[in-house]
Amino acid sequence: MFDLVVRSMAAGMALAKAAALARTVALSVVTRQIGVAACLAFAAHAMLPVARQLWPDLIVLLIVPTLAAPLLYWMLARLIFVDGWQVRHWHWAALLPLEGIGLVLALGLIDRGTTLAALAGLVLRGVALVLVVDALQSVWRGYRDDLIEARRRLRIALILAGPLAIAMLLLPPMLPVTARPPLLLRVESGLLLAFALAVAMLVLRVEAALAPDRGAAQPETDPSSPDDLARIDRAMAEEPWRDCALTLERFAALAGIPVYRLRRAISDGLGHRNFPAFVNAARLDAIALQLANPECARTPILTLALDHGFGSIGPFNRAFRERFGVTPTVYRATNGGS
């Protein structure tokens, strides 16, 4: 009864989160769909052990979304915290090992007492663990350069909740194919409820994190913003972006602005969601002028990229194409630079 009540509470919160995400207007269609699917998968995961005892005929309906939960969690983390990241068709290929191996184990197509079954279970949890850990790394990597304060707080909360997600993968088998001690089942139920409570509070912040104009103070309400923007312009005129190692903290010192105010000025006043995007915009505009200058027609594009702060040609080419819609070579040829 304890497990049924606790897991039902966790599943109920997951369903409520799915409804909240479905109604939000801050999310793109893809993010909203994956968020809803992730919540439904979590609800299925929460009810799986109970369903094995009470509704064995419906177990397959819960196994399929449960197996997809790690991949959906990974996709959702990247969509929210990695600006410009998009779900590709080949990302769904990770479902093949998760669903295939999981269904083979759950349906008893492999003898559960064999080495092959143990190895399959290890691979299943390993793939899920890699996805969850990579999602947490994506959340952490962008923390320092993130300019959206609500999203920075959301990053910290997810990092703190991360061990709960990992524990749910490591402590019990992802698919409980054998009977487990009651104490272990209660520990897992407690973890599920704690994770559901944590994420329920996080969902309330998702809209502010993805739509900073709604959750952050507007520039006109902050009397220091015009002065901060002027300081930023003066600092950028010295071309600090030519240094590929430029950091938010170093630029704040150069501009004479506290870091928290610099984040707000760049995000609210200039419309950039992270510091690298702000710096790269200045670099790309300066390079575009050089590419259109006939006097620089013989300067290699790689030299221009390195001189303007890009560490290598690959990231420069991608950034340039995203900003101007064409490659640097085509831009030079069509704008009088060659």
Coordinates of C-alpha atoms in Angstrom, one line a residue:
M1 CA 0.0 0.0 0.0
F2 CA 2.9 2.4 0.8
D3 CA 4.4 1.9 -2.6
L4 CA 1.1 2.3 -4.4
V5 CA 0.3 5.6 -2.6
V6 CA 3.8 7.1 -3.0
R7 CA 4.2 6.0 -6.7
S8 CA 0.7 7.2 -7.5
M9 CA 1.6 10.6 -6.0
A10 CA 4.7 10.8 -8.1
A11 CA 2.9 9.7 -11.2
G12 CA 0.1 12.3 -10.5
M13 CA 2.6 15.1 -10.2
A14 CA 4.2 14.0 -13.5
L15 CA 0.8 14.1 -15.2
A16 CA 0.2 17.6 -13.8
K17 CA 3.6 18.7 -15.1
A18 CA 2.7 17.3 -18.5
A19 CA -0.5 19.4 -18.5
A20 CA 1.4 22.5 -17.4
L21 CA 4.0 22.1 -20.1
A22 CA 1.3 21.5 -22.8
R23 CA -0.3 24.9 -21.9
T24 CA 2.8 27.0 -21.7
V25 CA 3.4 29.5 -24.6
A26 CA 7.1 29.9 -23.9
L27 CA 8.1 26.6 -25.4
S28 CA 8.5 25.7 -29.0
V29 CA 6.3 23.0 -30.4
V30 CA 9.1 20.4 -30.3
T31 CA 10.2 21.3 -26.8
R32 CA 6.6 21.2 -25.6
Q33 CA 6.0 17.8 -27.1
I34 CA 9.2 16.3 -25.8
G35 CA 8.6 17.8 -22.4
V36 CA 5.1 16.3 -22.2
A37 CA 6.4 12.9 -23.4
A38 CA 9.2 13.0 -20.8
C39 CA 6.6 13.6 -18.0
L40 CA 4.4 10.8 -19.3
A41 CA 7.5 8.5 -19.4
F42 CA 8.3 9.4 -15.8
A43 CA 4.7 8.6 -14.7
A44 CA 5.0 5.2 -16.5
H45 CA 8.3 4.5 -14.8
A46 CA 6.8 5.4 -11.4
M47 CA 3.9 3.0 -11.8
L48 CA 5.8 0.1 -13.4
P49 CA 6.6 -2.1 -10.4
V50 CA 3.0 -1.6 -9.0
A51 CA 1.5 -2.4 -12.4
R52 CA 3.5 -5.7 -12.5
Q53 CA 1.5 -6.9 -9.5
L54 CA -1.9 -5.3 -10.1
W55 CA -2.2 -5.0 -13.9
P56 CA 0.2 -7.5 -15.5
D57 CA -1.7 -7.4 -18.8
L58 CA -1.0 -3.7 -19.2
I59 CA 2.7 -3.9 -18.4
V60 CA 3.9 -3.4 -22.0
L61 CA 2.0 -0.1 -22.3
L62 CA 4.2 1.2 -19.4
I63 CA 7.5 -0.4 -20.5
V64 CA 7.7 1.3 -23.8
P65 CA 7.5 4.9 -22.5
T66 CA 9.7 4.0 -19.4
L67 CA 12.5 2.9 -21.8
A68 CA 12.3 6.2 -23.6
A69 CA 12.6 8.3 -20.5
P70 CA 16.4 8.8 -20.5
L71 CA 16.5 9.8 -24.1
L72 CA 13.6 12.3 -23.6
Y73 CA 15.3 13.7 -20.6
W74 CA 18.5 14.2 -22.6
M75 CA 16.7 15.9 -25.5
L76 CA 14.7 18.2 -23.2
A77 CA 17.9 19.3 -21.3
R78 CA 19.6 20.2 -24.6
L79 CA 16.6 22.0 -26.0
I80 CA 16.3 24.2 -22.9
F81 CA 20.0 24.8 -22.1
V82 CA 21.9 24.6 -25.4
D83 CA 20.9 27.6 -27.5
G84 CA 20.4 26.7 -31.1
W85 CA 20.4 22.9 -30.5
Q86 CA 17.8 21.0 -32.5
V87 CA 16.5 17.5 -32.4
R88 CA 17.6 15.5 -35.5
H89 CA 16.1 12.4 -36.9
W90 CA 19.2 10.4 -36.0
H91 CA 18.9 11.3 -32.3
W92 CA 16.0 9.0 -32.2
A93 CA 18.3 6.1 -33.1
A94 CA 19.3 5.9 -29.4
L95 CA 15.8 4.5 -28.8
L96 CA 16.7 1.3 -30.7
P97 CA 19.0 -0.2 -28.0
L98 CA 16.9 1.1 -25.2
E99 CA 13.6 -0.2 -26.5
G100 CA 15.0 -3.4 -28.1
I101 CA 17.0 -4.7 -25.2
G102 CA 14.4 -3.5 -22.6
L103 CA 11.6 -5.3 -24.3
V104 CA 13.6 -8.5 -24.8
L105 CA 14.3 -8.5 -21.0
A106 CA 10.8 -7.5 -19.9
L107 CA 9.1 -10.1 -22.1
G108 CA 11.3 -12.9 -20.9
L109 CA 12.8 -13.6 -24.4
I110 CA 16.1 -14.2 -22.7
D111 CA 16.4 -16.5 -19.6
R112 CA 16.8 -14.0 -16.7
G113 CA 19.3 -16.1 -14.9
T114 CA 21.8 -16.2 -17.7
T115 CA 25.0 -14.2 -18.3
L116 CA 23.5 -12.8 -21.5
A117 CA 20.5 -11.4 -19.6
A118 CA 22.8 -9.8 -17.0
L119 CA 24.9 -8.3 -19.8
A120 CA 21.9 -7.0 -21.6
G121 CA 20.6 -5.3 -18.4
L122 CA 24.0 -3.7 -17.9
V123 CA 24.1 -2.3 -21.4
L124 CA 20.5 -1.0 -20.9
R125 CA 21.4 0.9 -17.8
G126 CA 24.7 2.0 -19.2
V127 CA 23.1 3.7 -22.2
A128 CA 20.5 5.3 -20.0
L129 CA 23.2 6.5 -17.6
V130 CA 25.3 8.0 -20.4
L131 CA 22.3 10.0 -21.6
V132 CA 21.5 11.3 -18.1
V133 CA 25.1 12.2 -17.3
D134 CA 25.5 14.0 -20.7
A135 CA 22.3 15.9 -20.1
L136 CA 23.7 17.1 -16.7
Q137 CA 27.0 18.1 -18.3
S138 CA 25.1 20.1 -20.9
V139 CA 23.3 21.9 -18.1
W140 CA 26.5 22.6 -16.3
R141 CA 28.7 23.6 -19.2
G142 CA 26.7 26.7 -20.1
Y143 CA 26.2 27.9 -16.6
R144 CA 29.0 30.5 -16.5
D145 CA 28.1 32.1 -19.9
D146 CA 24.3 32.0 -19.5
L147 CA 22.9 35.5 -19.4
I148 CA 19.3 34.5 -18.4
E149 CA 19.1 34.6 -14.6
A150 CA 16.0 32.5 -14.4
R151 CA 17.7 29.8 -16.6
R152 CA 20.9 30.0 -14.5
R153 CA 18.8 29.2 -11.4
L154 CA 17.1 26.4 -13.2
R155 CA 20.6 25.0 -14.1
I156 CA 21.6 24.9 -10.5
A157 CA 18.4 23.2 -9.4
L158 CA 18.7 20.5 -12.1
I159 CA 22.3 19.8 -11.2
L160 CA 21.2 19.4 -7.6
A161 CA 18.4 17.1 -8.6
G162 CA 20.7 15.1 -11.0
P163 CA 21.9 12.6 -8.3
L164 CA 18.3 11.6 -7.8
A165 CA 18.0 10.7 -11.5
I166 CA 21.2 8.8 -11.5
A167 CA 20.3 7.0 -8.3
M168 CA 17.0 5.8 -9.9
L169 CA 19.1 4.3 -12.7
L170 CA 21.8 2.7 -10.5
L171 CA 20.1 1.6 -7.3
P172 CA 17.4 -0.6 -8.7
P173 CA 17.3 -2.3 -12.2
M174 CA 15.7 0.1 -14.7
L175 CA 13.2 -2.7 -15.4
P176 CA 12.6 -4.8 -12.3
V177 CA 12.5 -8.3 -13.8
T178 CA 12.9 -10.1 -10.5
A179 CA 11.4 -9.6 -7.1
R180 CA 13.2 -7.1 -5.0
P181 CA 13.4 -6.7 -1.2
P182 CA 10.6 -4.5 0.2
L183 CA 13.1 -2.0 1.6
L184 CA 14.8 -1.5 -1.8
L185 CA 11.4 -0.9 -3.4
R186 CA 10.5 1.7 -0.7
V187 CA 13.8 3.5 -1.3
E188 CA 13.1 3.6 -5.0
S189 CA 9.6 4.9 -4.3
G190 CA 11.0 7.6 -2.1
L191 CA 13.5 8.6 -4.8
L192 CA 10.8 8.9 -7.4
L193 CA 8.6 11.1 -5.1
A194 CA 11.6 13.3 -4.2
F195 CA 12.5 13.7 -7.9
A196 CA 8.9 14.4 -8.9
L197 CA 8.7 17.1 -6.2
A198 CA 11.9 18.7 -7.3
V199 CA 11.0 18.8 -11.0
A200 CA 7.5 20.0 -10.2
M201 CA 9.0 23.1 -8.7
L202 CA 11.3 23.5 -11.7
V203 CA 8.5 23.4 -14.2
L204 CA 7.1 26.5 -12.7
R205 CA 10.4 28.3 -13.7
V206 CA 10.7 26.9 -17.2
E207 CA 8.6 29.6 -18.9
A208 CA 10.7 32.4 -17.2
A209 CA 13.9 30.6 -18.2
L210 CA 12.9 30.3 -21.9
A211 CA 11.1 33.7 -22.2
P212 CA 13.3 36.1 -20.2
D213 CA 11.3 39.1 -21.4
R214 CA 8.5 38.0 -19.2
G215 CA 10.5 37.0 -16.1
A216 CA 13.3 39.6 -16.0
A217 CA 13.2 43.3 -15.3
Q218 CA 12.9 45.4 -18.5
P219 CA 15.7 47.9 -19.3
E220 CA 13.5 50.9 -18.8
T221 CA 12.7 50.0 -15.3
D222 CA 16.4 49.9 -14.3
P223 CA 18.0 53.4 -14.3
S224 CA 21.5 51.9 -14.6
S225 CA 20.8 50.1 -17.9
P226 CA 21.4 53.0 -20.3
D227 CA 24.7 53.7 -18.6
D228 CA 25.6 50.0 -18.6
L229 CA 24.9 49.8 -22.3
A230 CA 27.1 52.8 -23.0
R231 CA 29.9 51.2 -20.9
I232 CA 29.5 48.0 -23.0
D233 CA 29.8 50.0 -26.2
R234 CA 32.9 51.7 -25.0
A235 CA 34.4 48.5 -23.9
M236 CA 33.6 46.7 -27.2
A237 CA 35.2 49.6 -29.2
E238 CA 38.5 48.4 -27.8
E239 CA 37.9 45.1 -29.5
P240 CA 38.5 42.8 -26.6
W241 CA 36.7 40.1 -28.6
R242 CA 39.9 39.5 -30.6
D243 CA 41.1 37.5 -27.6
C244 CA 39.7 34.0 -28.0
A245 CA 39.9 33.5 -24.2
L246 CA 37.7 36.4 -23.3
T247 CA 35.4 35.6 -20.4
L248 CA 32.3 37.3 -19.0
E249 CA 34.2 38.2 -15.8
R250 CA 37.1 39.8 -17.7
F251 CA 34.7 41.8 -19.9
A252 CA 32.8 42.9 -16.9
A253 CA 36.0 44.2 -15.3
L254 CA 36.9 46.0 -18.6
A255 CA 33.5 47.6 -18.9
G256 CA 33.4 48.5 -15.2
I257 CA 30.1 46.8 -14.6
P258 CA 29.2 44.1 -12.0
V259 CA 28.8 40.7 -13.6
Y260 CA 25.1 40.4 -12.6
R261 CA 24.3 43.8 -14.2
L262 CA 26.3 42.9 -17.3
R263 CA 24.3 39.8 -17.8
R264 CA 21.0 41.7 -17.5
A265 CA 22.2 44.5 -19.8
I266 CA 23.4 42.1 -22.6
S267 CA 20.3 39.8 -22.3
D268 CA 17.6 42.4 -21.8
G269 CA 19.1 45.4 -23.6
L270 CA 20.9 43.6 -26.5
G271 CA 18.9 40.4 -26.9
H272 CA 21.6 37.8 -26.4
R273 CA 20.9 34.7 -24.3
N274 CA 24.6 33.8 -23.7
F275 CA 27.9 35.5 -23.6
P276 CA 29.6 33.7 -26.5
A277 CA 26.7 34.7 -28.8
F278 CA 27.2 38.3 -27.8
V279 CA 31.0 38.2 -28.5
N280 CA 30.7 36.2 -31.7
A281 CA 28.2 38.7 -33.1
A282 CA 30.8 41.5 -32.8
R283 CA 33.5 39.2 -34.3
L284 CA 31.3 38.2 -37.2
D285 CA 30.3 41.8 -38.0
A286 CA 34.0 42.8 -38.1
I287 CA 35.0 39.9 -40.3
A288 CA 32.1 40.6 -42.7
L289 CA 33.5 44.1 -43.2
Q290 CA 36.9 42.6 -44.0
L291 CA 35.5 40.1 -46.4
A292 CA 33.7 42.9 -48.3
N293 CA 36.8 45.0 -48.4
P294 CA 38.7 44.6 -51.7
E295 CA 42.0 45.5 -50.0
C296 CA 41.6 42.3 -47.9
A297 CA 40.8 40.1 -50.9
R298 CA 44.1 38.1 -50.5
T299 CA 43.8 37.6 -46.8
P300 CA 43.0 34.0 -46.1
I301 CA 39.7 33.5 -44.4
L302 CA 41.4 31.4 -41.7
T303 CA 43.6 34.3 -40.9
L304 CA 40.7 36.6 -40.5
A305 CA 38.9 34.1 -38.2
L306 CA 42.0 33.7 -36.0
D307 CA 42.7 37.4 -35.9
H308 CA 39.2 38.1 -34.7
G309 CA 39.1 35.7 -31.8
F310 CA 37.9 32.4 -33.3
G311 CA 40.0 29.4 -32.1
S312 CA 39.5 27.3 -35.3
I313 CA 37.9 27.4 -38.7
G314 CA 35.1 24.9 -38.0
P315 CA 33.2 26.9 -35.4
F316 CA 33.8 30.1 -37.3
N317 CA 32.3 28.7 -40.5
R318 CA 29.2 27.4 -38.6
A319 CA 28.7 30.7 -36.8
F320 CA 29.1 32.7 -40.0
R321 CA 26.7 30.6 -41.9
E322 CA 24.1 30.8 -39.1
R323 CA 24.4 34.6 -39.0
F324 CA 24.6 35.5 -42.7
G325 CA 23.1 32.5 -44.4
V326 CA 26.1 31.8 -46.6
T327 CA 29.6 30.6 -46.2
P328 CA 32.4 33.2 -45.8
T329 CA 33.7 32.4 -49.3
V330 CA 30.3 33.1 -50.9
Y331 CA 29.9 36.2 -48.8
R332 CA 33.2 37.6 -50.0
A333 CA 32.4 36.8 -53.6
T334 CA 29.0 38.5 -53.5
N335 CA 30.0 41.6 -51.6
G336 CA 32.9 42.9 -53.6
G337 CA 35.7 41.4 -51.6
S338 CA 37.2 39.4 -54.4

